[in-house]
Short mmCIF file of C-alpha atoms in Angstrom, two decimals:
data_model
loop_
_atom_site.label_atom_id
_atom_site.label_comp_id
_atom_site.label_asym_id
_atom_site.label_seq_id
_atom_site.Cartn_x
_atom_site.Cartn_y
_atom_site.Cartn_z
CA MET A 1 -13.30 -32.82 2.38
CA ILE A 2 -16.82 -33.44 1.00
CA THR A 3 -17.94 -29.83 1.65
CA PHE A 4 -14.75 -28.53 0.01
CA LEU A 5 -15.44 -30.58 -3.27
CA ILE A 6 -18.95 -29.76 -3.51
CA CYS A 7 -18.17 -25.97 -3.44
CA LEU A 8 -15.27 -26.61 -5.76
CA GLY A 9 -17.69 -28.31 -8.02
CA LEU A 10 -20.25 -25.61 -7.89
CA LEU A 11 -17.78 -22.94 -8.67
CA ILE A 12 -16.64 -24.75 -11.82
CA ALA A 13 -20.11 -25.65 -12.79
CA SER A 14 -21.35 -21.96 -12.62
CA TYR A 15 -19.19 -21.06 -15.52
CA PHE A 16 -21.10 -23.37 -17.83
CA THR A 17 -24.34 -22.65 -16.31
CA TYR A 18 -24.94 -19.37 -14.50
CA ALA A 19 -22.71 -17.55 -16.64
CA ARG A 20 -24.61 -18.43 -19.74
CA TYR A 21 -27.85 -17.29 -18.17
CA LEU A 22 -26.14 -13.93 -17.53
CA GLU A 23 -25.05 -13.76 -21.19
CA ARG A 24 -28.90 -13.97 -22.32
CA ARG A 25 -29.51 -11.25 -19.33
CA PHE A 26 -27.14 -8.91 -20.44
CA GLU A 27 -27.82 -9.48 -24.22
CA MET A 28 -24.36 -10.49 -25.27
CA ASP A 29 -23.81 -9.84 -29.12
CA PRO A 30 -20.78 -11.45 -30.79
CA ALA A 31 -21.49 -9.38 -33.77
CA ALA A 32 -21.48 -6.14 -32.08
CA GLU A 33 -18.45 -3.55 -32.40
CA VAL A 34 -16.23 -3.36 -29.59
CA PRO A 35 -14.31 -0.21 -28.04
CA SER A 36 -10.79 -1.72 -28.63
CA GLU A 37 -11.46 -1.33 -32.26
CA THR A 38 -13.87 1.66 -32.51
CA LEU A 39 -11.89 3.77 -30.12
CA ARG A 40 -8.49 2.41 -30.61
CA ASP A 41 -5.74 4.66 -29.37
CA GLY A 42 -2.70 2.42 -28.95
CA VAL A 43 -2.55 3.20 -25.27
CA ASP A 44 -5.66 2.00 -23.23
CA TYR A 45 -7.97 1.02 -26.16
CA LEU A 46 -5.99 -1.81 -27.68
CA PRO A 47 -7.01 -5.26 -28.70
CA LEU A 48 -5.55 -8.11 -26.88
CA PRO A 49 -5.56 -11.82 -27.19
CA VAL A 50 -8.29 -13.42 -24.83
CA TRP A 51 -5.94 -15.36 -22.90
CA LYS A 52 -3.97 -12.27 -22.05
CA THR A 53 -7.23 -10.26 -21.06
CA PHE A 54 -8.32 -13.14 -18.81
CA LEU A 55 -4.74 -13.36 -17.09
CA ILE A 56 -4.41 -9.60 -16.73
CA GLN A 57 -8.13 -9.60 -15.26
CA LEU A 58 -7.44 -12.07 -12.85
CA LEU A 59 -4.11 -10.29 -11.57
CA ASN A 60 -5.84 -6.94 -11.47
CA ILE A 61 -8.61 -8.34 -9.27
CA ALA A 62 -6.68 -10.75 -7.07
CA GLY A 63 -3.85 -8.86 -5.35
CA LEU A 64 -3.53 -10.75 -1.66
CA GLY A 65 -7.25 -11.04 -1.34
CA PRO A 66 -7.95 -14.62 -2.29
CA ILE A 67 -4.94 -15.69 -0.36
CA PHE A 68 -4.67 -13.57 2.90
CA GLY A 69 -8.59 -12.94 3.17
CA ALA A 70 -9.13 -16.36 2.65
CA LEU A 71 -6.95 -17.72 5.32
CA LEU A 72 -8.18 -15.00 7.76
CA GLY A 73 -11.59 -15.97 6.87
CA ALA A 74 -10.98 -19.45 7.40
CA MET A 75 -10.56 -19.01 11.20
CA TYR A 76 -14.34 -18.76 11.03
CA GLY A 77 -14.51 -22.43 10.08
CA PRO A 78 -16.18 -24.26 7.27
CA VAL A 79 -18.91 -21.60 6.81
CA ALA A 80 -16.18 -19.60 5.05
CA PHE A 81 -16.49 -22.34 2.23
CA VAL A 82 -20.24 -21.39 1.69
CA TRP A 83 -19.65 -17.54 1.70
CA ILE A 84 -16.55 -18.00 -0.90
CA THR A 85 -18.77 -20.24 -3.21
CA VAL A 86 -22.23 -18.39 -2.95
CA GLY A 87 -20.64 -15.08 -2.91
CA SER A 88 -18.22 -15.78 -5.93
CA ILE A 89 -21.08 -17.02 -8.11
CA PHE A 90 -24.19 -14.91 -7.27
CA ILE A 91 -22.57 -11.79 -6.18
CA GLY A 92 -19.00 -11.41 -7.16
CA ALA A 93 -19.18 -12.95 -10.72
CA LEU A 94 -22.32 -11.26 -11.50
CA GLN A 95 -20.84 -7.87 -10.40
CA ASP A 96 -17.76 -8.33 -12.34
CA TYR A 97 -19.48 -9.62 -15.43
CA ALA A 98 -21.87 -6.85 -15.38
CA SER A 99 -19.49 -4.09 -14.81
CA GLY A 100 -17.28 -5.18 -17.57
CA MET A 101 -20.16 -6.01 -20.01
CA ILE A 102 -22.12 -2.48 -19.47
CA SER A 103 -18.70 -0.98 -20.26
CA LEU A 104 -18.01 -2.90 -23.27
CA LYS A 105 -21.43 -1.69 -24.57
CA GLU A 106 -20.95 1.78 -23.28
CA GLY A 107 -17.74 2.50 -25.13
CA GLY A 108 -15.41 1.48 -22.28
CA LEU A 109 -16.90 3.90 -19.85
CA SER A 110 -15.16 3.91 -16.33
CA PHE A 111 -16.97 2.86 -13.38
CA PRO A 112 -18.10 6.04 -11.89
CA GLU A 113 -19.38 7.19 -15.24
CA ILE A 114 -21.55 3.94 -15.61
CA VAL A 115 -23.08 4.52 -12.18
CA GLY A 116 -23.62 8.32 -12.99
CA LYS A 117 -25.42 7.37 -16.16
CA TYR A 118 -27.77 5.08 -14.24
CA MET A 119 -27.91 6.55 -10.97
CA GLY A 120 -27.95 10.50 -11.71
CA MET A 121 -25.69 13.17 -11.65
CA THR A 122 -25.37 13.84 -8.16
CA VAL A 123 -24.27 10.11 -7.35
CA ARG A 124 -21.92 10.61 -10.43
CA GLN A 125 -20.08 13.26 -8.78
CA VAL A 126 -19.89 11.37 -5.39
CA MET A 127 -18.64 8.45 -7.17
CA ARG A 128 -15.94 10.18 -9.16
CA ALA A 129 -14.45 11.43 -5.94
CA PHE A 130 -14.98 8.19 -4.06
CA THR A 131 -13.86 5.90 -6.57
CA LEU A 132 -10.74 8.01 -7.48
CA PHE A 133 -9.69 8.27 -3.88
CA LEU A 134 -10.33 4.39 -3.30
CA MET A 135 -8.04 3.83 -6.32
CA ILE A 136 -5.22 5.83 -4.90
CA LEU A 137 -5.87 4.37 -1.63
CA VAL A 138 -5.51 0.72 -3.02
CA GLY A 139 -2.21 2.00 -4.94
CA ALA A 140 -0.96 3.00 -1.76
CA VAL A 141 -1.82 -0.10 0.21
CA PHE A 142 -0.15 -2.16 -2.27
CA MET A 143 3.01 -0.26 -2.22
CA VAL A 144 3.55 -0.41 1.70
CA GLY A 145 2.41 -3.92 1.93
CA PRO A 146 4.85 -5.63 -0.65
CA ALA A 147 7.76 -3.04 0.40
CA GLY A 148 7.38 -4.13 4.31
CA ILE A 149 7.76 -8.00 3.01
CA LEU A 150 10.64 -7.16 0.83
CA GLU A 151 12.42 -5.57 3.65
CA GLY A 152 12.46 -8.75 5.41
CA PHE A 153 14.03 -10.73 2.49
CA THR A 154 16.66 -7.83 1.63
CA GLY A 155 19.03 -5.33 3.00
CA LEU A 156 16.87 -2.37 1.81
CA THR A 157 14.37 -0.59 4.13
CA GLN A 158 10.67 -0.47 3.63
CA SER A 159 11.03 3.32 2.71
CA VAL A 160 13.63 2.51 -0.28
CA TRP A 161 11.52 -0.37 -1.56
CA VAL A 162 8.20 2.02 -1.65
CA TRP A 163 10.10 4.30 -3.93
CA ILE A 164 11.40 1.37 -5.99
CA ILE A 165 7.79 0.19 -6.61
CA LEU A 166 6.49 3.86 -7.28
CA VAL A 167 8.75 4.00 -10.11
CA TYR A 168 7.40 0.99 -11.55
CA TYR A 169 3.90 2.17 -10.97
CA VAL A 170 4.73 5.29 -12.78
CA LEU A 171 5.84 3.35 -15.86
CA ALA A 172 2.99 0.77 -15.80
CA THR A 173 0.42 3.74 -15.36
CA LEU A 174 1.82 5.81 -18.10
CA LEU A 175 3.19 3.20 -20.78
CA PRO A 176 0.51 1.50 -23.27
CA ILE A 177 -1.14 -1.33 -21.71
CA ASP A 178 0.67 -4.05 -23.98
CA LYS A 179 4.11 -2.69 -22.79
CA ILE A 180 4.42 -3.84 -19.23
CA ILE A 181 1.15 -5.15 -18.08
CA GLY A 182 0.28 -7.10 -21.26
CA ARG A 183 3.83 -8.88 -20.93
CA PHE A 184 4.33 -9.57 -17.45
CA TYR A 185 1.02 -10.14 -15.83
CA PRO A 186 0.32 -13.48 -17.76
CA VAL A 187 3.56 -14.62 -16.15
CA PHE A 188 2.54 -13.70 -12.73
CA GLY A 189 -1.06 -15.11 -13.23
CA ALA A 190 0.31 -18.36 -14.25
CA ALA A 191 2.30 -18.55 -11.16
CA LEU A 192 -0.71 -17.75 -8.99
CA PHE A 193 -2.42 -20.80 -10.77
CA ILE A 194 0.62 -23.07 -10.34
CA MET A 195 0.88 -22.17 -6.55
CA ALA A 196 -2.80 -22.57 -5.84
CA PHE A 197 -3.24 -26.06 -7.98
CA GLY A 198 0.03 -27.13 -6.08
CA ILE A 199 -1.96 -26.65 -2.73
CA LEU A 200 -4.90 -28.39 -4.16
CA GLY A 201 -2.80 -31.49 -4.99
CA VAL A 202 -1.41 -31.48 -1.49
CA LEU A 203 -4.99 -31.33 -0.19
CA ILE A 204 -6.30 -34.15 -2.28
CA PHE A 205 -3.27 -36.51 -2.18
CA GLY A 206 -1.64 -35.52 1.09
CA PRO A 207 -2.34 -36.35 4.62
CA TYR A 208 -4.45 -33.48 5.43
CA ARG A 209 -8.12 -33.35 6.49
CA ILE A 210 -10.47 -30.64 5.47
CA PRO A 211 -13.24 -29.97 7.98
CA ASP A 212 -16.80 -30.53 6.79
CA LEU A 213 -19.64 -28.03 7.21
CA SER A 214 -22.00 -29.88 9.97
CA ALA A 215 -24.19 -28.76 12.76
CA SER A 216 -21.13 -29.07 15.30
CA SER A 217 -18.93 -27.19 12.87
CA PHE A 218 -21.30 -24.46 11.86
CA GLY A 219 -20.15 -21.88 14.34
CA ASN A 220 -17.54 -19.11 14.73
CA PHE A 221 -14.02 -20.58 15.64
CA THR A 222 -11.95 -17.25 15.84
CA ALA A 223 -10.10 -16.47 19.03
CA ASN A 224 -12.45 -13.70 19.52
CA PRO A 225 -16.11 -14.74 18.70
CA ALA A 226 -17.77 -11.92 20.30
CA GLY A 227 -15.49 -9.17 18.70
CA LEU A 228 -15.45 -10.87 15.45
CA PRO A 229 -19.08 -12.00 14.78
CA ILE A 230 -19.85 -14.05 11.43
CA VAL A 231 -22.28 -11.46 10.40
CA PRO A 232 -21.09 -9.10 9.27
CA THR A 233 -17.37 -9.53 9.73
CA LEU A 234 -16.82 -12.64 7.69
CA PHE A 235 -18.25 -10.83 4.52
CA ILE A 236 -15.74 -8.15 4.97
CA THR A 237 -12.75 -10.35 5.66
CA ILE A 238 -13.16 -12.34 2.64
CA ALA A 239 -13.79 -9.83 0.05
CA CYS A 240 -11.65 -10.41 -3.04
CA GLY A 241 -12.43 -14.15 -2.90
CA ALA A 242 -16.28 -13.80 -3.00
CA VAL A 243 -17.03 -9.95 -4.02
CA SER A 244 -14.98 -6.85 -4.10
CA GLY A 245 -15.98 -3.43 -5.22
CA PHE A 246 -12.71 -2.97 -6.52
CA HIS A 247 -12.98 -5.41 -9.28
CA ALA A 248 -15.73 -3.16 -10.83
CA THR A 249 -13.36 -0.50 -11.37
CA GLN A 250 -11.00 -2.90 -13.15
CA SER A 251 -13.24 -4.61 -15.63
CA PRO A 252 -13.63 -1.51 -17.67
CA MET A 253 -9.93 -1.66 -18.39
CA MET A 254 -10.32 -4.88 -19.89
CA ALA A 255 -13.36 -4.03 -21.71
CA ARG A 256 -11.24 -1.64 -23.71
CA CYS A 257 -9.02 -4.54 -24.75
CA ILE A 258 -11.53 -7.20 -25.52
CA THR A 259 -12.14 -7.99 -29.23
CA ASN A 260 -15.66 -9.72 -28.95
CA GLN A 261 -18.47 -9.46 -26.64
CA ARG A 262 -18.19 -13.45 -26.32
CA GLN A 263 -15.20 -12.87 -24.47
CA GLY A 264 -16.97 -11.47 -21.51
CA ARG A 265 -17.77 -14.65 -19.89
CA PRO A 266 -14.03 -15.95 -19.51
CA VAL A 267 -12.53 -12.65 -19.06
CA PHE A 268 -14.96 -11.11 -16.42
CA PHE A 269 -17.16 -14.13 -15.09
CA GLY A 270 -14.04 -16.66 -15.52
CA ALA A 271 -11.61 -14.43 -13.61
CA MET A 272 -13.84 -14.02 -10.63
CA ILE A 273 -14.69 -17.67 -10.28
CA SER A 274 -10.92 -18.59 -10.98
CA GLU A 275 -10.38 -16.18 -7.69
CA GLY A 276 -13.20 -17.87 -5.87
CA VAL A 277 -11.47 -21.25 -6.59
CA ILE A 278 -8.02 -19.94 -5.50
CA ALA A 279 -9.55 -18.40 -1.99
CA LEU A 280 -11.45 -21.92 -1.66
CA ILE A 281 -8.21 -23.78 -1.72
CA TRP A 282 -6.54 -21.14 0.44
CA ALA A 283 -9.22 -21.34 2.94
CA ALA A 284 -9.11 -25.32 2.93
CA ILE A 285 -5.33 -25.52 3.44
CA GLY A 286 -5.40 -23.00 6.16
CA MET A 287 -7.88 -25.26 8.19
CA ALA A 288 -6.29 -28.39 7.28
CA PHE A 289 -2.51 -27.49 7.79
CA TRP A 290 -3.19 -26.79 11.50
CA ASN A 291 -5.50 -29.83 12.24
CA GLY A 292 -8.74 -27.62 12.23
CA THR A 293 -9.99 -24.06 12.65
CA GLU A 294 -8.95 -23.99 16.34
CA GLY A 295 -5.31 -24.72 15.31
CA LEU A 296 -5.32 -22.19 12.62
CA SER A 297 -6.71 -19.55 14.93
CA ALA A 298 -4.34 -20.33 17.65
CA ALA A 299 -1.14 -20.18 15.21
CA LEU A 300 -2.39 -16.84 13.33
CA ALA A 301 -3.29 -15.24 16.93
CA GLU A 302 0.27 -16.21 18.01
CA HIS A 303 1.95 -14.26 15.14
CA GLY A 304 -0.35 -11.31 15.23
CA ASN A 305 -2.77 -12.74 12.45
CA ASN A 306 -0.01 -12.46 10.11
CA ALA A 307 -1.21 -14.14 6.80
CA ALA A 308 2.04 -13.63 4.97
CA TRP A 309 3.67 -15.77 7.90
CA ALA A 310 1.07 -18.59 7.39
CA VAL A 311 1.46 -18.57 3.57
CA ASP A 312 5.41 -18.76 4.05
CA ILE A 313 4.88 -21.81 6.53
CA ILE A 314 2.44 -23.49 4.35
CA THR A 315 4.29 -23.18 1.00
CA ASN A 316 7.66 -24.08 2.37
CA THR A 317 6.23 -27.26 4.20
CA THR A 318 3.91 -28.68 1.36
CA LEU A 319 5.83 -27.42 -1.73
CA GLY A 320 9.45 -26.89 -0.75
CA LYS A 321 11.72 -24.51 -2.27
CA ALA A 322 9.52 -23.98 -5.36
CA GLY A 323 6.75 -23.26 -3.14
CA ALA A 324 8.84 -20.73 -1.04
CA PHE A 325 9.65 -19.04 -4.37
CA LEU A 326 5.93 -18.89 -5.57
CA ALA A 327 4.78 -17.84 -2.21
CA LEU A 328 7.22 -14.98 -2.37
CA LEU A 329 6.06 -14.08 -5.89
CA GLY A 330 2.53 -14.43 -4.87
CA VAL A 331 2.89 -12.11 -1.85
CA VAL A 332 4.95 -9.38 -3.45
CA ALA A 333 4.07 -9.54 -7.21
CA ALA A 334 0.18 -9.98 -6.70
CA PRO A 335 -0.57 -6.90 -4.77
CA ILE A 336 1.95 -4.91 -6.75
CA THR A 337 -0.10 -5.90 -9.98
CA SER A 338 -3.26 -5.06 -8.36
CA GLY A 339 -1.58 -1.54 -7.17
CA ASP A 340 -0.27 -0.47 -10.65
CA THR A 341 -3.63 -1.03 -12.26
CA ALA A 342 -5.39 0.78 -9.55
CA PHE A 343 -3.19 4.07 -10.22
CA ARG A 344 -3.66 3.35 -13.86
CA CYS A 345 -7.50 3.15 -13.28
CA ALA A 346 -7.36 6.28 -11.24
CA ARG A 347 -5.74 8.00 -14.38
CA LEU A 348 -8.58 6.58 -16.49
CA ILE A 349 -11.14 7.63 -14.16
CA ALA A 350 -9.80 11.27 -14.02
CA ALA A 351 -9.54 11.44 -17.83
CA ASP A 352 -12.99 10.28 -18.28
CA PHE A 353 -14.60 13.10 -16.14
CA LEU A 354 -12.07 15.71 -17.47
CA HIS A 355 -12.85 14.67 -21.04
CA MET A 356 -9.10 14.62 -21.63
CA GLU A 357 -7.91 12.23 -24.18
CA GLN A 358 -4.77 9.85 -23.27
CA LYS A 359 -3.00 9.43 -26.52
CA GLN A 360 -0.65 11.94 -25.61
CA LEU A 361 2.10 11.38 -22.84
CA ARG A 362 1.92 14.92 -21.78
CA LYS A 363 -1.70 14.80 -21.12
CA ARG A 364 -1.25 11.29 -19.29
CA LEU A 365 1.23 13.23 -17.11
CA TYR A 366 -0.83 16.25 -16.15
CA ILE A 367 -3.19 13.53 -14.56
CA SER A 368 -0.84 11.12 -13.10
CA VAL A 369 1.38 13.50 -11.26
CA PRO A 370 -1.29 14.71 -8.87
CA ILE A 371 -2.52 11.25 -8.38
CA PHE A 372 1.08 9.91 -7.50
CA LEU A 373 1.54 12.78 -5.05
CA VAL A 374 -1.52 11.99 -3.04
CA GLY A 375 -0.63 8.15 -3.14
CA VAL A 376 2.75 8.88 -1.78
CA ALA A 377 1.24 10.93 1.11
CA ILE A 378 -1.26 8.27 2.01
CA THR A 379 1.83 5.83 2.52
CA LEU A 380 2.73 7.74 5.44
CA MET A 381 -0.33 6.81 7.35
CA PRO A 382 -0.24 3.73 9.52
CA PHE A 383 -0.86 0.81 7.15
CA ASP A 384 -3.30 -0.93 9.46
CA VAL A 385 -5.51 2.15 9.72
CA ILE A 386 -5.60 2.42 5.92
CA TRP A 387 -6.46 -1.18 5.43
CA LYS A 388 -9.40 -1.49 7.84
CA TYR A 389 -11.07 1.63 5.92
CA PHE A 390 -10.17 0.16 2.69
CA ALA A 391 -11.90 -2.92 3.43
CA TRP A 392 -15.10 -1.46 4.23
CA ALA A 393 -15.10 1.04 1.49
CA ASN A 394 -14.27 -1.52 -1.07
CA GLN A 395 -17.51 -3.42 -0.13
CA VAL A 396 -19.65 -0.27 -0.19
CA LEU A 397 -18.54 0.14 -3.66
CA ALA A 398 -19.64 -3.24 -4.28
CA ALA A 399 -23.15 -2.50 -2.82
CA ILE A 400 -23.08 0.57 -5.32
CA CYS A 401 -22.22 -1.32 -8.32
CA LEU A 402 -24.81 -3.86 -7.83
CA TRP A 403 -27.67 -1.19 -7.29
CA THR A 404 -26.42 0.30 -10.66
CA VAL A 405 -26.71 -3.18 -12.24
CA THR A 406 -29.98 -3.45 -10.98
CA VAL A 407 -31.07 -0.18 -12.55
CA TYR A 408 -29.64 -1.10 -15.82
CA LEU A 409 -31.37 -4.43 -15.96
CA GLY A 410 -34.57 -2.92 -15.01
CA VAL A 411 -34.48 -0.24 -17.60
CA ARG A 412 -34.00 -2.94 -20.27
CA ARG A 413 -36.85 -5.14 -18.88
CA GLN A 414 -34.53 -7.99 -17.74
CA ARG A 415 -34.66 -9.94 -14.40
CA TRP A 416 -33.26 -6.96 -12.12
CA ILE A 417 -34.14 -9.05 -9.13
CA ILE A 418 -30.89 -11.15 -9.83
CA ALA A 419 -28.92 -7.96 -8.88
CA PHE A 420 -31.49 -6.50 -6.55
CA LEU A 421 -31.30 -9.13 -3.87
CA PRO A 422 -27.23 -9.12 -3.75
CA ALA A 423 -27.44 -5.36 -3.58
CA ALA A 424 -29.67 -5.29 -0.73
CA PHE A 425 -27.44 -7.92 0.94
CA MET A 426 -24.42 -5.99 0.53
CA THR A 427 -25.99 -2.87 1.66
CA PHE A 428 -27.11 -4.48 4.95
CA ILE A 429 -23.38 -6.08 5.35
CA VAL A 430 -21.79 -2.51 5.19
CA SER A 431 -24.44 -0.82 7.09
CA PHE A 432 -24.13 -3.25 10.04
CA TYR A 433 -20.49 -3.46 9.80
CA ILE A 434 -19.76 0.12 10.22
CA PHE A 435 -22.08 0.71 13.32
CA ILE A 436 -20.38 -2.00 15.31
CA ALA A 437 -16.83 -1.91 14.13
CA GLU A 438 -14.11 -0.34 16.07
CA GLU A 439 -13.29 1.86 13.16
CA GLY A 440 -16.74 2.79 12.95
CA LEU A 441 -19.26 3.65 15.58
CA HIS A 442 -18.47 0.71 17.72
CA LEU A 443 -22.21 0.39 18.77
CA PRO A 444 -23.52 -2.85 20.90
CA TYR A 445 -24.13 -5.72 18.29
CA TYR A 446 -27.89 -5.83 18.63
CA THR A 447 -28.07 -1.93 18.43
CA GLY A 448 -26.03 -1.96 15.38
CA LEU A 449 -27.96 -4.69 14.07
CA ALA A 450 -31.20 -2.67 14.55
CA VAL A 451 -29.87 0.41 13.05
CA GLY A 452 -28.32 -1.14 10.21
CA THR A 453 -31.26 -3.14 9.36
CA ALA A 454 -33.41 -0.03 9.46
CA LEU A 455 -30.94 2.11 7.26
CA THR A 456 -30.83 -1.04 4.85
CA ALA A 457 -34.69 -1.06 4.72
CA ALA A 458 -34.76 2.62 3.91
CA ILE A 459 -32.13 2.34 1.11
CA VAL A 460 -34.13 -0.48 -0.37
CA GLY A 461 -37.07 1.50 -0.24
CA VAL A 462 -35.59 4.54 -2.08
CA MET A 463 -33.98 2.12 -4.66
CA ALA A 464 -37.24 0.39 -5.34
CA TRP A 465 -38.94 3.57 -5.88
CA TYR A 466 -36.06 4.83 -8.10
CA LEU A 467 -36.16 1.73 -10.04
CA ARG A 468 -40.00 1.98 -10.47
CA SER A 469 -39.71 5.65 -11.48
CA VAL A 470 -37.00 4.85 -14.23
CA ARG A 471 -39.14 2.07 -15.62
CA ARG A 472 -42.10 4.31 -15.72
CA GLY A 473 -40.27 7.08 -17.58
CA ARG A 474 -40.67 9.55 -14.70
CA ILE A 475 -36.94 9.80 -14.43
CA ALA A 476 -34.81 9.80 -17.51
CA ILE A 477 -31.75 7.63 -17.97
#
């Protein structure tokens, strides 16, 4: 339990230490005007209380990631604690805070427009298409997943639930942010916390033993170590609990609702650290509940690596009927609340590059109808195929965001190295992964390592040249 408690303490401490350091690096100004007032439209640009923006941001970024991803990542052993902690603080929270604060300072710009401003027009056009498609993909994934779970609890088929969820998504995407999202998300966010802290109490005061990181436990305890190597697979498996490119697309949505730049720390950094805490708790209970990582791997393998089954067993056993209700709420409401904001974000991204204001419902419909038609078409694809490509594309987005943050800091003569190193690391992970993964080129491990390293070195070299050129004024921003 010592490793777990140290990691938990580091996550909490980072909010009072590293987050304040980032406030200085990003020149947080509590006296500056914010988009929720200067661009207020009553739909997307709308001031909300900080406690609401925090809980909405948490639900926006959470989905099933800090629960399902953490449980699957826990099969690797206590090394998962290290990745959740280090990733959440120095990569995930940095990315989320940076993307939110840059948007806040740039009039609430959406993620592709921020990338385009600092990385050039070509990258902007690519990112518009890539991010828009990824948002629709996320929305589709989070229609199919919850619909499948609800089918098991009701007499309705999955396809019927997909249409019911779709109707909700349409309303949440079109209506002003305070009508549905602002009213219901805080409730779901509170439920996510209650479930996590209930499990934390069981871990600390119950009969469970959390494995510690040691020489003997520092290894790969999955059922297929050769097919699921720690590097790079662990860093793709645990995404939302450590770093997720999807988060960078969500932060600008709350940047349009924040009422003071000072709120960036609790809303952007705080929500990511909270998600890291939730992921740490679920990774710990996954290892402890089945008496170690070997037991967890065996149990999940027996049930087709179905994390939803594991959540149901854990909560029913440890928290009783209340836990079962919270588990259902978590595995259904959490992804739905990420899916609806993904579609809303897709609308905002399209509106930004089309320069179409969104105050009128008619104009929101012009953009939303094609987006939902594409989303429905994606739901007809096999779910496991969609999810595999989403997981990789999600981390590619994180790498791109971190390179953008590097340039942003470099232009302002701030310490860009704090983003450069995470950007290089995530570039290596996604490059290495796509070369060896089954859904990628499926090269031998060491061949993929060599090619991935070479590609990463080339990208790092290009980005170093670009950053130097921007700083010296040879390339204009």
